[in-house]
Coordinates of C-alpha atoms and ligand atoms in Angstrom, one line a residue:
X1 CA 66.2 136.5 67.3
X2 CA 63.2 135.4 70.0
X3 CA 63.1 131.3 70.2
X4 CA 61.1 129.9 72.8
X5 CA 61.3 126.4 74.4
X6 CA 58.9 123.9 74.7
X7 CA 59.0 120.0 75.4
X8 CA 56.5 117.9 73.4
X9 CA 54.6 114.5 75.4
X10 CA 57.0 111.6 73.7
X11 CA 55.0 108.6 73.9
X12 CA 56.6 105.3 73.1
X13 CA 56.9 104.3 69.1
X14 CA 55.3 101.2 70.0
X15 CA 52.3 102.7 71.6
X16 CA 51.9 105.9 68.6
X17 CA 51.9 102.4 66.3
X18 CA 48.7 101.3 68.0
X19 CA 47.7 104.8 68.6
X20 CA 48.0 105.4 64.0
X21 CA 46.7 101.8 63.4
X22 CA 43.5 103.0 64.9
X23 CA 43.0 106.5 63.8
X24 CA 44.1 105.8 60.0
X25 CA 41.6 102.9 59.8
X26 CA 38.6 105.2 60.0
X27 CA 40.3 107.2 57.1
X28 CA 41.8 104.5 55.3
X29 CA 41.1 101.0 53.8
X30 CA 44.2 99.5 54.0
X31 CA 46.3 100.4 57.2
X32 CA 49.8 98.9 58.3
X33 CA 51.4 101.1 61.0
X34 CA 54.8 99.3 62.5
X35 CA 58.0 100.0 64.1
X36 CA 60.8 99.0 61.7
X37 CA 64.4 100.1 61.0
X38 CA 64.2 103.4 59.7
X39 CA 65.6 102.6 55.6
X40 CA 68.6 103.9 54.3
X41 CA 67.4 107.4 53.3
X42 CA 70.8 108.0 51.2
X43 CA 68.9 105.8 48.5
X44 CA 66.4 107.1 46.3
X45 CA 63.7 107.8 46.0
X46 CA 65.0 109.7 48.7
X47 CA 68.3 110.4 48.3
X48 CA 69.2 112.1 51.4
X49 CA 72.7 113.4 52.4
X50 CA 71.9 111.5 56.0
X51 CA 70.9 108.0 56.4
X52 CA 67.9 108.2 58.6
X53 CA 65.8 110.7 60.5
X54 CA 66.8 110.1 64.2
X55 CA 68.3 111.2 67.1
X56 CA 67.6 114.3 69.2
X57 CA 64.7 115.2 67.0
X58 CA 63.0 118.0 67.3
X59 CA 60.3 120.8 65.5
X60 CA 61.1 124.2 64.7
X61 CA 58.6 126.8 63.6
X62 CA 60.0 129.9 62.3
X63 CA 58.2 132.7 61.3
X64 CA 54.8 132.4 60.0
X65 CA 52.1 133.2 57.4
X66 CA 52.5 136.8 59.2
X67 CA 55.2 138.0 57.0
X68 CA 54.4 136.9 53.9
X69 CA 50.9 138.0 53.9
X70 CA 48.1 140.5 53.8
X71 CA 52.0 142.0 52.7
X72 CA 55.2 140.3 52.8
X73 CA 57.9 141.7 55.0
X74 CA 61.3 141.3 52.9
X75 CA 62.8 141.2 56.0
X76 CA 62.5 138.0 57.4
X77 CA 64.7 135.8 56.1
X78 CA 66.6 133.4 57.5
X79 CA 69.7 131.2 57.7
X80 CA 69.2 127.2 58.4
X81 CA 72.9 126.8 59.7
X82 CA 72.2 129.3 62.6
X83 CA 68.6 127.9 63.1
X84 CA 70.4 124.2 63.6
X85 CA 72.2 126.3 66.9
X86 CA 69.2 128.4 67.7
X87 CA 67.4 124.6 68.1
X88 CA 70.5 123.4 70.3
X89 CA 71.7 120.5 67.1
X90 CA 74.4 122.4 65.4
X91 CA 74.9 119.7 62.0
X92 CA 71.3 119.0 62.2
X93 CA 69.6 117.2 59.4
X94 CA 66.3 119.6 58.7
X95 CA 63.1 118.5 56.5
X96 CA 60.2 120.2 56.1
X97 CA 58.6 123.0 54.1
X98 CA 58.6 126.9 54.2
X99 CA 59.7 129.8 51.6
X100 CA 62.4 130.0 49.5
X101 CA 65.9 132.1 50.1
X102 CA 64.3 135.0 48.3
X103 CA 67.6 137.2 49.8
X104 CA 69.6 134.9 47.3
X105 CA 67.1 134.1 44.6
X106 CA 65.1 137.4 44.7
X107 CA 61.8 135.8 44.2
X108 CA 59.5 133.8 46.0
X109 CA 59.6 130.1 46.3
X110 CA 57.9 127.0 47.6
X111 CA 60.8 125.6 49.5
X112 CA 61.9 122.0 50.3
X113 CA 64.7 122.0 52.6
X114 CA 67.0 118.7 53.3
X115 CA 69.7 119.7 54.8
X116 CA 72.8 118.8 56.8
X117 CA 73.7 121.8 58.8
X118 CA 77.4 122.8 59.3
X119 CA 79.1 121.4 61.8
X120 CA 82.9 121.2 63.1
X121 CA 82.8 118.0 61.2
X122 CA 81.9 119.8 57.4
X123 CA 80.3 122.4 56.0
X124 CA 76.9 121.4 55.5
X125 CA 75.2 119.6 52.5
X126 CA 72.2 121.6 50.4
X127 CA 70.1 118.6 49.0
X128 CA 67.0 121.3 48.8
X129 CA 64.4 121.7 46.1
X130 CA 62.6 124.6 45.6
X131 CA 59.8 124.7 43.0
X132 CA 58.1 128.1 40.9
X133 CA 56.1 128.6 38.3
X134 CA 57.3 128.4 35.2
X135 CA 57.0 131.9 33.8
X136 CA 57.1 130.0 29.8
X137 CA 53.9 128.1 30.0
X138 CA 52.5 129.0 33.9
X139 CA 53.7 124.9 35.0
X140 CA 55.7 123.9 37.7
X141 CA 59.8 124.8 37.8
X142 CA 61.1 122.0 40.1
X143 CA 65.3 123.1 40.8
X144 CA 67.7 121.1 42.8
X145 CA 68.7 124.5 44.9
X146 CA 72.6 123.7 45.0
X147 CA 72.9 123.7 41.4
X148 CA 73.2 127.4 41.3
X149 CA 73.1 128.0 44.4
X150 CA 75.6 127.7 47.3
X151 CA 73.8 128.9 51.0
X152 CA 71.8 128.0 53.2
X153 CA 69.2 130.4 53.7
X154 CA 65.4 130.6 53.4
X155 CA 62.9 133.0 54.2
X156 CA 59.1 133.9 55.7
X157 CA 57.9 131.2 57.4
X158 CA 59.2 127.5 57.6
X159 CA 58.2 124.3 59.5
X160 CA 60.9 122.2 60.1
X161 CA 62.0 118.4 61.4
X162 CA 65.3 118.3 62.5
X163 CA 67.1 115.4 63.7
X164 CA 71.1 113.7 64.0
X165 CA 70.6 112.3 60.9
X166 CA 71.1 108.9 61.9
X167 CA 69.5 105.1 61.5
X168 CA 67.4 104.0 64.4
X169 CA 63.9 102.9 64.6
X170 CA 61.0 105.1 63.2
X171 CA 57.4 104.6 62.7
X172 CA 56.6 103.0 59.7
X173 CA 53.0 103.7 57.9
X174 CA 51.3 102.1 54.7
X175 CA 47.8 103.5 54.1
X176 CA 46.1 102.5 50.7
X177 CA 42.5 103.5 49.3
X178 CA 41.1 106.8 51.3
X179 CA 37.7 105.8 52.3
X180 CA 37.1 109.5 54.6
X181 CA 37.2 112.9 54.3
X182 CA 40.9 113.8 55.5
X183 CA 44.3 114.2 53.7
X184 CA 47.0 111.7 55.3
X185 CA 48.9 114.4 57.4
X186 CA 45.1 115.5 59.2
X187 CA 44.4 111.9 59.7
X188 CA 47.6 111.2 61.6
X189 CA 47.4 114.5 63.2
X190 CA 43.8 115.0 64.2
X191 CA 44.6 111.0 65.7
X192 CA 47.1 112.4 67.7
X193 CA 45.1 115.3 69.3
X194 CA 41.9 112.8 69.6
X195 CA 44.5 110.6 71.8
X196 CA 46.5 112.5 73.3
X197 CA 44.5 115.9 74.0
X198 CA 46.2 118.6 75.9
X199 CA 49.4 116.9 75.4
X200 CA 51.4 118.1 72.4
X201 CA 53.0 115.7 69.8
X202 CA 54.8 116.5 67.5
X203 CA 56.0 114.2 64.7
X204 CA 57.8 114.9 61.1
X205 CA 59.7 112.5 58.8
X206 CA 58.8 111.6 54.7
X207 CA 56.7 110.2 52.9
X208 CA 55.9 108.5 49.7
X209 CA 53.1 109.1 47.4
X210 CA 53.4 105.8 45.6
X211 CA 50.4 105.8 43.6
X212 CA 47.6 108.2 42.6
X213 CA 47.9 112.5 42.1
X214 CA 48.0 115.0 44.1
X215 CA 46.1 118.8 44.3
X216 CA 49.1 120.7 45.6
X217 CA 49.7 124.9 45.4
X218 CA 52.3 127.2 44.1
X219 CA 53.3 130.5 45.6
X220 CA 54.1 133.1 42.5
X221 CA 57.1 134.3 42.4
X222 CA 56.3 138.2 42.4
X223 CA 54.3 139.0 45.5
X224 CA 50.9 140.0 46.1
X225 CA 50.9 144.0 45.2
X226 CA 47.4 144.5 47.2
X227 CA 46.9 143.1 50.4
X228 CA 45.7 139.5 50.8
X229 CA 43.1 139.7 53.9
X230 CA 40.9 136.2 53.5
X231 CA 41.3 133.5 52.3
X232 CA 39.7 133.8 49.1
X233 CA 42.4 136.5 48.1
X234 CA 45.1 133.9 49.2
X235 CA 43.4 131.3 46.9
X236 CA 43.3 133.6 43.8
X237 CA 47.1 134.7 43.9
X238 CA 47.7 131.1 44.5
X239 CA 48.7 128.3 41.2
X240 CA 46.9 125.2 41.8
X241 CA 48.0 122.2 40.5
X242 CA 46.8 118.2 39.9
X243 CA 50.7 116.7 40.5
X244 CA 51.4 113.0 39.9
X245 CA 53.0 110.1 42.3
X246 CA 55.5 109.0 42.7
X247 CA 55.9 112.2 45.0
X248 CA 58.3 112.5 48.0
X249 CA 56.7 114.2 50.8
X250 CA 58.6 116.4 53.9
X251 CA 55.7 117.0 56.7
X252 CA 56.0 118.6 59.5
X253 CA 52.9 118.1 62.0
X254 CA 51.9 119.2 66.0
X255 CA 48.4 117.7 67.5
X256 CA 48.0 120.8 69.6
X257 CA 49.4 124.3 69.2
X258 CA 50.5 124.9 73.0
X259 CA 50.1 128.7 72.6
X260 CA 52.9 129.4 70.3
X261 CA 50.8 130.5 67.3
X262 CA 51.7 127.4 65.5
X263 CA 50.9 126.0 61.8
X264 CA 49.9 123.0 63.3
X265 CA 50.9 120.6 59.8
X266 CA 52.5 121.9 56.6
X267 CA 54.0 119.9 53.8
X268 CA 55.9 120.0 50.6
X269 CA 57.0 117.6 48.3
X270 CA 59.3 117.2 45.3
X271 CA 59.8 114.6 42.8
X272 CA 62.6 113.1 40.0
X273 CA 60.2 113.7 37.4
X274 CA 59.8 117.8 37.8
X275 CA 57.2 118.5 40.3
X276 CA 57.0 119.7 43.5
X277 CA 54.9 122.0 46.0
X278 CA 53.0 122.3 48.8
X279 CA 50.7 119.2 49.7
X280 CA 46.4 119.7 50.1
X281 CA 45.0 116.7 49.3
X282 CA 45.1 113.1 46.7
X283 CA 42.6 113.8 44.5
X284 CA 42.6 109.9 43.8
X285 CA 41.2 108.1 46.8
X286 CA 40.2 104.7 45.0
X287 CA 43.9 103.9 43.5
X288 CA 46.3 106.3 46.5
X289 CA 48.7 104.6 48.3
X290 CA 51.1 106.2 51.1
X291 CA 54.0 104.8 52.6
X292 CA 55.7 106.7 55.6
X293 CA 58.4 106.7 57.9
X294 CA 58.0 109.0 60.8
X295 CA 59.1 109.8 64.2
X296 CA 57.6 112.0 67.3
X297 CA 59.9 115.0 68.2
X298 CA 61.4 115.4 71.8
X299 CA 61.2 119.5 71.9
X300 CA 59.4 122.2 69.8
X301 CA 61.6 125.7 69.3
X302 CA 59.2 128.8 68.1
X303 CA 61.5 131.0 66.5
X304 CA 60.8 135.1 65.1
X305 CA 56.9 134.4 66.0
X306 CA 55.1 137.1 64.6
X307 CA 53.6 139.6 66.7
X308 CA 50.8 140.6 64.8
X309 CA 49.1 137.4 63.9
X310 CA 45.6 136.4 61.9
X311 CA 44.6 132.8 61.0
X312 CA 44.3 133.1 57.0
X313 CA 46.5 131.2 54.5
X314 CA 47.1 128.1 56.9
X315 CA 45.8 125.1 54.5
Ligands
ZN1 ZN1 53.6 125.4 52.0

């Protein structure tokens, strides 16, 4: 499978701090951007098989919005325990978002992957979500994947964080009351390419919705029949959804696509109270509160980028 190469600028955490601190004020009322001990992510709400998100960290983009649409290619599915060697980090910890294992669940998924790749120390730990609609009453189905499930695959498209798993220092981020137009993962990300221009950064990590509600999109689980081509199709096969905090967030963002085709941020989310999905927007900007822990990845790795390409279905 093709996987290209490609460092990303690393600026210090202390200066990205400053570099936040600045940039989420314009969008933000309440800003506190610091470098702090990265938490013990083994506790909830998190509840991670790893306790942080550090060391050798890195961004992997693997397929795109290509396959899965104006029609999906059943194809392209994928295996997280050889995309942790593909990336160089065999035992990996991955975040992010992307599409569920439809080879194993033989539907389509919005997919939250947290997981410790295989290694010669173990076999791996699934602590993935993956949410659908609820064919009973058209809500959301949030599933802990390893309860029926025992691989490690996925499928489509996925943007991923991967890292050692360890403590260390990360970039911690409280942002309360939206006072601008942009979602929290734009902000930060549009700060970046403001800052740091032609130089890529990348950063992932999680984050908390602690307050407020969230518009957020489901993916049905039969696909699309008749081509999607705009992005008004995309919107009316899509399940919108008003989802409520607290809501633990897996983002995955790049300031600057540096000619890989990227999806420059993408996010999903699950929660212990039965939602989860893919991240727009709080739809509660007087009472939202965010609290983040986040770090800037050392290399990006493009894997299976689509040939053919089009920019529709990237919110
Ligand atoms: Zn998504």
């Amino acid at each position: 499978m093709a996987c290209a190469e490609c460092p990303f600028h690393v600026p210090s955490l202390e200066e990205l701090a400053g570099v936040m601190q600045k940039g989420l004020k314009d969008n933000f009322a309440d800003v506190q951007v610091s470098v702090v001990d990265c938490p013990d992510m083994t506790k909830e709400p998190f509840a991670f098989p790893v306790k942080g998100i550090c060391g050798k960290t890195r961004i992997a983009e693997v397929g795109g919005v290509p396959y899965l649409m104006p029609l999906v290619n059943r194809k392209k599915v994928y295996d997280l325990n050889k995309i942790a060697k593909e990336i160089k980090l065999p035992g990996a910890f991955i975040l992010g978002a992307g599409a569920g294992p439809l080879q194993t669940l033989g539907f389509n998924s919005e997919f939250m992957p947290i997981i410790q790749t295989e290694s010669e120390h173990g076999p791996g730990v699934n602590g993935s979500y993956f949410a659908c609609i609820n064919p009973a009453d058209g809500g959301c189905l949030l599933q802990k994947y390893s309860e029926k499930y025992h691989d490690f695959g996925c499928a489509l498209l996925a943007n991923l964080f991967a890292s050692e798993g360890k403590p260390g220092k990360v970039i911690e981020v409280k942002a309360k009351r939206r006072t601008g137009p942009l979602n929290f993962v734009t902000c930060m990300r549009q700060t970046l390419e403001k800052h740091y221009g032609d130089k890529p950064v990348g950063m992932g990590g999680t984050f908390i919705i602690q307050k407020g509600k969230v518009k957020a999109h489901i993916m049905p689980g039969e696909f699309s029949s008749c081509p999607l081509n705009s992005d008004e199709d995309v919107n009316n096969w899509l399940h919108f959804y008003e989802m409520k905090a607290p809501l633990v967030c897996l983002p995955v963002f790049v300031s600057r696509d540096p000619g890989f085709d990227l999806r420059l941020e993408h996010t999903h989310f699950f929660s212990n109270h039965g939602e989860g999905g893919h991240y727009h927007y709080d739809t509660t900007p007087d009472i939202v509160e965010y609290l983040g822990y986040f770090l800037p990845a050392e290399f990006l790795y493009r894997i299976d980028q689509p040939e053919e390409t089009h920019s529709i279905g990237r919110d």
